[in-house]
């Protein structure tokens, strides 16, 4: 396994977020000059020398064993997603610029499946959360990504930069931060990808929220959960989502949204399925408070 500067940056950020009390390190006397744990405290908790741990954070070309990495992960209180991201950063060392990968394509069978589940919103997401395909209900609920320029057909970009997404998601900050965390994990698996670098640069230029979340090295890998929406046509919905990995297409995922049977959200989806002409638009929602 190689070593990357991003690996060292990640360790530093994870160390800075922990207090000695949180990590179980004994608090020494005197004022602390840095936030979070000191390097020597992480080294002691990990069972390695301070010099060795320092070389890890400095991006030296060393090859830690799995046992050492597991110990560091425990010392830094990493969750499963963060530990996986740490391993990705170490294994997929960022080097020189790489050529863009092959164009992402959706198999005909997957497109057929999207149509078959036409009563519920469903989409196929690829690298960087690019929206590769979606059924009619997904277009009605979120956006018709097929109508956007190819470079803008990305779920994370839409969530963060499009005002309609800010009005749609009732918990916008949570949803957007998780999208950024998923993008961070994609970068760990595919470092120095030109398209990803372009996306990250665009988001950093246009969004202060993105800059803060990206600097925090947050990662997220939630594949299921609940999302709360306020749709301009059918009002409030609370939907469950499931994100399914596709073994034959390792860089693609199928995401399906559904509502509990008999619930107001289920009724709202049914109304939405008849199309915009069948519904009466609600007043424009109040501007989302970013504070």
mmCIF file of C-alpha atoms in Angstrom:
data_model
loop_
_atom_site.group_PDB
_atom_site.id
_atom_site.type_symbol
_atom_site.label_atom_id
_atom_site.label_comp_id
_atom_site.label_asym_id
_atom_site.label_seq_id
_atom_site.Cartn_x
_atom_site.Cartn_y
_atom_site.Cartn_z
ATOM 1 C CA UNK A 1 0.000 0.000 0.000
ATOM 2 C CA UNK A 2 1.128 3.500 -0.773
ATOM 3 C CA UNK A 3 0.901 6.659 1.266
ATOM 4 C CA UNK A 4 -0.845 9.899 0.389
ATOM 5 C CA UNK A 5 -0.891 13.404 1.779
ATOM 6 C CA UNK A 6 -4.677 13.087 2.089
ATOM 7 C CA UNK A 7 -4.196 10.194 4.492
ATOM 8 C CA UNK A 8 -2.133 12.417 6.783
ATOM 9 C CA UNK A 9 -4.612 15.292 6.528
ATOM 10 C CA UNK A 10 -7.432 12.955 7.469
ATOM 11 C CA UNK A 11 -5.586 11.755 10.575
ATOM 12 C CA UNK A 12 -4.923 15.349 11.638
ATOM 13 C CA UNK A 13 -8.565 16.358 11.327
ATOM 14 C CA UNK A 14 -9.759 13.271 13.192
ATOM 15 C CA UNK A 15 -7.214 13.948 15.948
ATOM 16 C CA UNK A 16 -8.253 17.600 16.242
ATOM 17 C CA UNK A 17 -11.917 16.768 16.785
ATOM 18 C CA UNK A 18 -11.275 14.614 19.883
ATOM 19 C CA UNK A 19 -10.836 15.874 23.405
ATOM 20 C CA UNK A 20 -8.653 13.903 25.837
ATOM 21 C CA UNK A 21 -11.770 12.999 27.786
ATOM 22 C CA UNK A 22 -13.506 11.661 24.684
ATOM 23 C CA UNK A 23 -10.536 9.486 23.750
ATOM 24 C CA UNK A 24 -9.764 8.278 27.252
ATOM 25 C CA UNK A 25 -6.393 10.017 27.368
ATOM 26 C CA UNK A 26 -5.221 11.359 30.699
ATOM 27 C CA UNK A 27 -5.372 15.159 30.765
ATOM 28 C CA UNK A 28 -1.895 16.577 31.472
ATOM 29 C CA UNK A 29 -1.391 19.759 33.438
ATOM 30 C CA UNK A 30 -0.999 23.074 31.629
ATOM 31 C CA UNK A 31 -2.778 24.745 28.756
ATOM 32 C CA UNK A 32 -3.149 22.909 25.454
ATOM 33 C CA UNK A 33 -1.740 24.653 22.398
ATOM 34 C CA UNK A 34 -3.647 22.645 19.794
ATOM 35 C CA UNK A 35 -7.281 21.558 19.593
ATOM 36 C CA UNK A 36 -8.013 17.916 20.264
ATOM 37 C CA UNK A 37 -5.444 15.279 21.028
ATOM 38 C CA UNK A 38 -1.701 15.665 20.738
ATOM 39 C CA UNK A 39 0.246 13.345 18.464
ATOM 40 C CA UNK A 40 1.927 11.691 21.420
ATOM 41 C CA UNK A 41 -1.470 10.958 22.966
ATOM 42 C CA UNK A 42 -2.721 9.251 19.817
ATOM 43 C CA UNK A 43 0.548 7.344 19.581
ATOM 44 C CA UNK A 44 0.244 6.157 23.175
ATOM 45 C CA UNK A 45 -3.382 5.091 22.709
ATOM 46 C CA UNK A 46 -2.413 3.300 19.473
ATOM 47 C CA UNK A 47 0.552 1.478 20.985
ATOM 48 C CA UNK A 48 3.121 2.980 18.596
ATOM 49 C CA UNK A 49 5.948 5.451 19.047
ATOM 50 C CA UNK A 50 5.338 9.174 18.663
ATOM 51 C CA UNK A 51 7.900 9.261 15.844
ATOM 52 C CA UNK A 52 6.058 6.527 13.951
ATOM 53 C CA UNK A 53 2.680 8.211 14.301
ATOM 54 C CA UNK A 54 4.205 11.564 13.307
ATOM 55 C CA UNK A 55 5.500 9.996 10.096
ATOM 56 C CA UNK A 56 1.985 8.726 9.379
ATOM 57 C CA UNK A 57 0.566 12.249 9.624
ATOM 58 C CA UNK A 58 3.403 13.685 7.563
ATOM 59 C CA UNK A 59 2.628 11.402 4.648
ATOM 60 C CA UNK A 60 5.880 9.462 4.794
ATOM 61 C CA UNK A 61 6.091 6.411 2.583
ATOM 62 C CA UNK A 62 5.726 3.788 5.291
ATOM 63 C CA UNK A 63 3.623 0.644 5.344
ATOM 64 C CA UNK A 64 1.642 0.227 8.572
ATOM 65 C CA UNK A 65 0.208 -3.174 9.359
ATOM 66 C CA UNK A 66 -3.531 -3.780 9.644
ATOM 67 C CA UNK A 67 -3.095 -4.206 13.400
ATOM 68 C CA UNK A 68 -1.527 -0.742 13.663
ATOM 69 C CA UNK A 69 -4.246 0.810 11.510
ATOM 70 C CA UNK A 70 -6.947 -0.832 13.623
ATOM 71 C CA UNK A 71 -5.294 0.562 16.747
ATOM 72 C CA UNK A 72 -5.123 4.068 15.259
ATOM 73 C CA UNK A 73 -8.780 3.822 14.240
ATOM 74 C CA UNK A 74 -9.751 2.875 17.797
ATOM 75 C CA UNK A 75 -7.649 5.656 19.275
ATOM 76 C CA UNK A 76 -9.300 8.223 16.998
ATOM 77 C CA UNK A 77 -12.772 6.769 17.631
ATOM 78 C CA UNK A 78 -13.426 6.248 13.928
ATOM 79 C CA UNK A 79 -16.735 4.734 12.920
ATOM 80 C CA UNK A 80 -16.954 2.017 10.269
ATOM 81 C CA UNK A 81 -17.303 4.490 7.403
ATOM 82 C CA UNK A 82 -14.393 6.624 8.586
ATOM 83 C CA UNK A 83 -12.170 3.590 9.041
ATOM 84 C CA UNK A 84 -13.013 2.368 5.534
ATOM 85 C CA UNK A 85 -12.203 5.823 4.180
ATOM 86 C CA UNK A 86 -8.872 5.817 6.008
ATOM 87 C CA UNK A 87 -7.983 2.508 4.380
ATOM 88 C CA UNK A 88 -9.016 3.817 0.962
ATOM 89 C CA UNK A 89 -6.771 6.857 1.362
ATOM 90 C CA UNK A 90 -3.849 4.641 2.252
ATOM 91 C CA UNK A 91 -4.409 2.059 -0.465
ATOM 92 C CA UNK A 92 -5.335 4.356 -3.355
ATOM 93 C CA UNK A 93 -2.406 6.713 -3.177
ATOM 94 C CA UNK A 94 -2.973 9.913 -5.165
ATOM 95 C CA UNK A 95 -0.312 10.346 -7.811
ATOM 96 C CA UNK A 96 -0.182 12.133 -11.104
ATOM 97 C CA UNK A 97 -3.313 13.117 -12.958
ATOM 98 C CA UNK A 98 -5.199 10.208 -14.469
ATOM 99 C CA UNK A 99 -7.198 10.008 -17.649
ATOM 100 C CA UNK A 100 -10.987 10.180 -17.309
ATOM 101 C CA UNK A 101 -12.538 6.766 -16.865
ATOM 102 C CA UNK A 102 -14.946 5.199 -19.342
ATOM 103 C CA UNK A 103 -18.331 6.815 -19.836
ATOM 104 C CA UNK A 104 -20.749 5.463 -17.246
ATOM 105 C CA UNK A 105 -23.583 3.520 -18.843
ATOM 106 C CA UNK A 106 -26.718 1.958 -17.417
ATOM 107 C CA UNK A 107 -27.562 -1.564 -18.506
ATOM 108 C CA UNK A 108 -30.876 -1.988 -20.390
ATOM 109 C CA UNK A 109 -32.091 -4.315 -17.665
ATOM 110 C CA UNK A 110 -31.660 -1.589 -15.050
ATOM 111 C CA UNK A 111 -33.592 0.898 -17.158
ATOM 112 C CA UNK A 112 -36.337 -1.692 -17.497
ATOM 113 C CA UNK A 113 -36.370 -2.097 -13.713
ATOM 114 C CA UNK A 114 -36.730 1.668 -13.225
ATOM 115 C CA UNK A 115 -39.819 1.629 -15.408
ATOM 116 C CA UNK A 116 -41.176 -1.440 -13.611
ATOM 117 C CA UNK A 117 -41.137 0.373 -10.256
ATOM 118 C CA UNK A 118 -42.730 3.400 -11.857
ATOM 119 C CA UNK A 119 -45.063 4.104 -8.918
ATOM 120 C CA UNK A 120 -42.136 5.057 -6.688
ATOM 121 C CA UNK A 121 -39.190 7.389 -7.383
ATOM 122 C CA UNK A 122 -36.040 5.510 -8.346
ATOM 123 C CA UNK A 123 -32.701 6.458 -9.880
ATOM 124 C CA UNK A 124 -29.342 4.959 -10.735
ATOM 125 C CA UNK A 125 -26.364 6.825 -9.279
ATOM 126 C CA UNK A 126 -22.816 6.402 -10.506
ATOM 127 C CA UNK A 127 -19.423 7.797 -9.568
ATOM 128 C CA UNK A 128 -19.568 11.106 -7.664
ATOM 129 C CA UNK A 129 -23.372 10.587 -7.358
ATOM 130 C CA UNK A 130 -23.797 11.301 -11.058
ATOM 131 C CA UNK A 131 -27.454 10.694 -11.943
ATOM 132 C CA UNK A 132 -27.197 8.106 -14.711
ATOM 133 C CA UNK A 133 -30.906 7.349 -15.016
ATOM 134 C CA UNK A 134 -34.190 7.989 -13.259
ATOM 135 C CA UNK A 135 -37.818 7.121 -13.739
ATOM 136 C CA UNK A 136 -40.669 9.568 -14.245
ATOM 137 C CA UNK A 137 -41.501 9.713 -10.525
ATOM 138 C CA UNK A 138 -37.913 10.653 -9.658
ATOM 139 C CA UNK A 139 -38.078 13.474 -12.193
ATOM 140 C CA UNK A 140 -41.370 14.721 -10.733
ATOM 141 C CA UNK A 141 -40.170 14.501 -7.144
ATOM 142 C CA UNK A 142 -36.682 15.940 -7.561
ATOM 143 C CA UNK A 143 -35.656 17.231 -10.990
ATOM 144 C CA UNK A 144 -35.535 16.060 -14.579
ATOM 145 C CA UNK A 145 -31.806 15.493 -14.726
ATOM 146 C CA UNK A 146 -32.032 14.396 -18.360
ATOM 147 C CA UNK A 147 -32.977 17.979 -19.245
ATOM 148 C CA UNK A 148 -29.810 19.361 -17.646
ATOM 149 C CA UNK A 149 -26.436 19.689 -19.389
ATOM 150 C CA UNK A 150 -24.399 16.508 -18.965
ATOM 151 C CA UNK A 151 -21.920 18.187 -16.595
ATOM 152 C CA UNK A 152 -24.764 19.164 -14.234
ATOM 153 C CA UNK A 153 -26.398 15.739 -13.912
ATOM 154 C CA UNK A 154 -25.008 15.169 -10.446
ATOM 155 C CA UNK A 155 -27.112 14.721 -7.324
ATOM 156 C CA UNK A 156 -24.624 16.359 -4.944
ATOM 157 C CA UNK A 157 -24.207 19.375 -7.200
ATOM 158 C CA UNK A 158 -27.974 19.762 -7.496
ATOM 159 C CA UNK A 159 -28.550 19.461 -3.736
ATOM 160 C CA UNK A 160 -25.941 22.079 -2.873
ATOM 161 C CA UNK A 161 -26.262 24.613 -5.684
ATOM 162 C CA UNK A 162 -29.862 24.482 -6.908
ATOM 163 C CA UNK A 163 -32.258 26.720 -4.908
ATOM 164 C CA UNK A 164 -35.140 24.334 -5.615
ATOM 165 C CA UNK A 165 -33.291 21.600 -3.701
ATOM 166 C CA UNK A 166 -32.809 23.974 -0.770
ATOM 167 C CA UNK A 167 -36.567 24.532 -0.671
ATOM 168 C CA UNK A 168 -37.424 20.844 -1.224
ATOM 169 C CA UNK A 169 -35.406 19.241 1.598
ATOM 170 C CA UNK A 170 -36.809 20.205 4.984
ATOM 171 C CA UNK A 171 -33.513 19.090 6.578
ATOM 172 C CA UNK A 172 -31.349 20.514 3.825
ATOM 173 C CA UNK A 173 -28.165 20.925 5.864
ATOM 174 C CA UNK A 174 -28.217 17.302 7.003
ATOM 175 C CA UNK A 175 -28.905 15.994 3.499
ATOM 176 C CA UNK A 176 -26.286 18.246 1.901
ATOM 177 C CA UNK A 177 -23.609 17.417 4.492
ATOM 178 C CA UNK A 178 -24.184 13.693 3.965
ATOM 179 C CA UNK A 179 -23.909 14.166 0.201
ATOM 180 C CA UNK A 180 -20.565 15.893 0.698
ATOM 181 C CA UNK A 181 -19.454 13.059 2.976
ATOM 182 C CA UNK A 182 -20.316 10.507 0.302
ATOM 183 C CA UNK A 183 -18.354 12.523 -2.248
ATOM 184 C CA UNK A 184 -15.378 12.535 0.116
ATOM 185 C CA UNK A 185 -15.515 8.723 0.250
ATOM 186 C CA UNK A 186 -15.607 8.561 -3.555
ATOM 187 C CA UNK A 187 -12.463 10.697 -3.670
ATOM 188 C CA UNK A 188 -10.781 8.244 -1.314
ATOM 189 C CA UNK A 189 -11.552 5.326 -3.613
ATOM 190 C CA UNK A 190 -10.680 7.193 -6.816
ATOM 191 C CA UNK A 191 -8.076 9.857 -6.027
ATOM 192 C CA UNK A 192 -7.162 12.622 -8.434
ATOM 193 C CA UNK A 193 -10.024 11.928 -10.832
ATOM 194 C CA UNK A 194 -10.313 14.931 -13.199
ATOM 195 C CA UNK A 195 -14.127 15.020 -13.216
ATOM 196 C CA UNK A 196 -14.285 14.780 -9.445
ATOM 197 C CA UNK A 197 -11.677 17.517 -9.053
ATOM 198 C CA UNK A 198 -13.725 19.747 -11.340
ATOM 199 C CA UNK A 199 -16.880 19.080 -9.317
ATOM 200 C CA UNK A 200 -15.160 19.728 -5.995
ATOM 201 C CA UNK A 201 -13.683 22.948 -7.340
ATOM 202 C CA UNK A 202 -17.038 24.207 -8.594
ATOM 203 C CA UNK A 203 -18.765 23.444 -5.301
ATOM 204 C CA UNK A 204 -15.970 25.067 -3.297
ATOM 205 C CA UNK A 205 -16.214 28.256 -5.356
ATOM 206 C CA UNK A 206 -19.982 28.606 -5.019
ATOM 207 C CA UNK A 207 -20.829 27.224 -1.566
ATOM 208 C CA UNK A 208 -19.494 28.297 1.819
ATOM 209 C CA UNK A 209 -21.248 25.313 3.393
ATOM 210 C CA UNK A 210 -19.401 22.977 1.071
ATOM 211 C CA UNK A 211 -16.044 24.566 1.898
ATOM 212 C CA UNK A 212 -16.638 24.065 5.618
ATOM 213 C CA UNK A 213 -17.813 20.467 5.281
ATOM 214 C CA UNK A 214 -15.007 19.548 2.888
ATOM 215 C CA UNK A 215 -12.358 21.003 5.196
ATOM 216 C CA UNK A 216 -13.776 18.867 8.013
ATOM 217 C CA UNK A 217 -13.072 15.631 6.078
ATOM 218 C CA UNK A 218 -16.503 14.337 7.023
ATOM 219 C CA UNK A 219 -17.416 11.009 5.449
ATOM 220 C CA UNK A 220 -20.854 9.455 5.102
ATOM 221 C CA UNK A 221 -22.011 6.093 3.817
ATOM 222 C CA UNK A 222 -25.663 5.899 4.884
ATOM 223 C CA UNK A 223 -27.399 3.556 2.469
ATOM 224 C CA UNK A 224 -30.871 3.747 4.007
ATOM 225 C CA UNK A 225 -32.916 6.201 6.000
ATOM 226 C CA UNK A 226 -35.701 8.756 5.916
ATOM 227 C CA UNK A 227 -35.905 12.047 4.073
ATOM 228 C CA UNK A 228 -38.390 14.845 4.770
ATOM 229 C CA UNK A 229 -39.522 16.955 1.825
ATOM 230 C CA UNK A 230 -41.771 19.889 1.074
ATOM 231 C CA UNK A 231 -42.762 19.511 -2.556
ATOM 232 C CA UNK A 232 -44.096 22.628 -4.308
ATOM 233 C CA UNK A 233 -46.972 20.622 -5.821
ATOM 234 C CA UNK A 234 -48.065 18.036 -3.236
ATOM 235 C CA UNK A 235 -46.719 19.501 0.005
ATOM 236 C CA UNK A 236 -45.007 17.619 2.821
ATOM 237 C CA UNK A 237 -43.734 14.064 2.407
ATOM 238 C CA UNK A 238 -41.701 11.705 4.556
ATOM 239 C CA UNK A 239 -40.091 8.976 2.482
ATOM 240 C CA UNK A 240 -37.856 6.053 3.235
ATOM 241 C CA UNK A 241 -34.945 5.391 0.903
ATOM 242 C CA UNK A 242 -32.851 2.312 0.220
ATOM 243 C CA UNK A 243 -29.598 2.421 -1.745
ATOM 244 C CA UNK A 244 -28.690 -0.927 -3.262
ATOM 245 C CA UNK A 245 -25.232 -1.824 -4.532
ATOM 246 C CA UNK A 246 -25.058 -3.488 -7.943
ATOM 247 C CA UNK A 247 -22.502 -6.337 -7.950
ATOM 248 C CA UNK A 248 -22.124 -6.315 -11.746
ATOM 249 C CA UNK A 249 -21.690 -2.527 -11.768
ATOM 250 C CA UNK A 250 -19.540 -1.769 -8.692
ATOM 251 C CA UNK A 251 -19.564 2.004 -9.238
ATOM 252 C CA UNK A 252 -23.349 2.185 -9.590
ATOM 253 C CA UNK A 253 -26.159 2.154 -7.024
ATOM 254 C CA UNK A 254 -29.926 1.884 -7.278
ATOM 255 C CA UNK A 255 -31.767 4.278 -4.945
ATOM 256 C CA UNK A 256 -35.496 3.831 -4.356
ATOM 257 C CA UNK A 257 -37.813 6.082 -2.328
ATOM 258 C CA UNK A 258 -41.060 4.795 -0.835
ATOM 259 C CA UNK A 259 -43.789 5.839 1.581
ATOM 260 C CA UNK A 260 -45.607 3.835 4.233
ATOM 261 C CA UNK A 261 -48.803 2.341 2.818
ATOM 262 C CA UNK A 262 -51.871 4.380 3.663
ATOM 263 C CA UNK A 263 -49.889 7.366 4.902
ATOM 264 C CA UNK A 264 -50.359 10.984 3.786
ATOM 265 C CA UNK A 265 -46.987 10.704 2.058
ATOM 266 C CA UNK A 266 -48.238 7.708 0.069
ATOM 267 C CA UNK A 267 -51.285 9.717 -0.967
ATOM 268 C CA UNK A 268 -48.986 12.596 -1.975
ATOM 269 C CA UNK A 269 -46.905 10.285 -4.175
ATOM 270 C CA UNK A 270 -50.086 8.998 -5.796
ATOM 271 C CA UNK A 271 -51.201 12.554 -6.525
ATOM 272 C CA UNK A 272 -47.765 13.386 -7.887
ATOM 273 C CA UNK A 273 -47.894 10.358 -10.185
ATOM 274 C CA UNK A 274 -50.830 11.915 -12.068
ATOM 275 C CA UNK A 275 -48.539 14.748 -13.101
ATOM 276 C CA UNK A 276 -48.360 18.412 -12.295
ATOM 277 C CA UNK A 277 -51.539 19.247 -14.169
ATOM 278 C CA UNK A 278 -53.578 17.162 -11.723
ATOM 279 C CA UNK A 279 -52.387 19.004 -8.634
ATOM 280 C CA UNK A 280 -52.961 22.497 -7.335
ATOM 281 C CA UNK A 281 -49.665 24.300 -6.653
ATOM 282 C CA UNK A 282 -49.090 25.484 -3.119
ATOM 283 C CA UNK A 283 -47.839 28.970 -2.279
ATOM 284 C CA UNK A 284 -44.104 29.446 -2.747
ATOM 285 C CA UNK A 285 -42.329 28.091 0.395
ATOM 286 C CA UNK A 286 -40.502 30.465 2.675
ATOM 287 C CA UNK A 287 -36.823 30.976 1.996
ATOM 288 C CA UNK A 288 -34.647 28.393 3.773
ATOM 289 C CA UNK A 289 -32.729 29.753 6.749
ATOM 290 C CA UNK A 290 -29.020 28.936 6.320
ATOM 291 C CA UNK A 291 -28.077 30.316 9.699
#
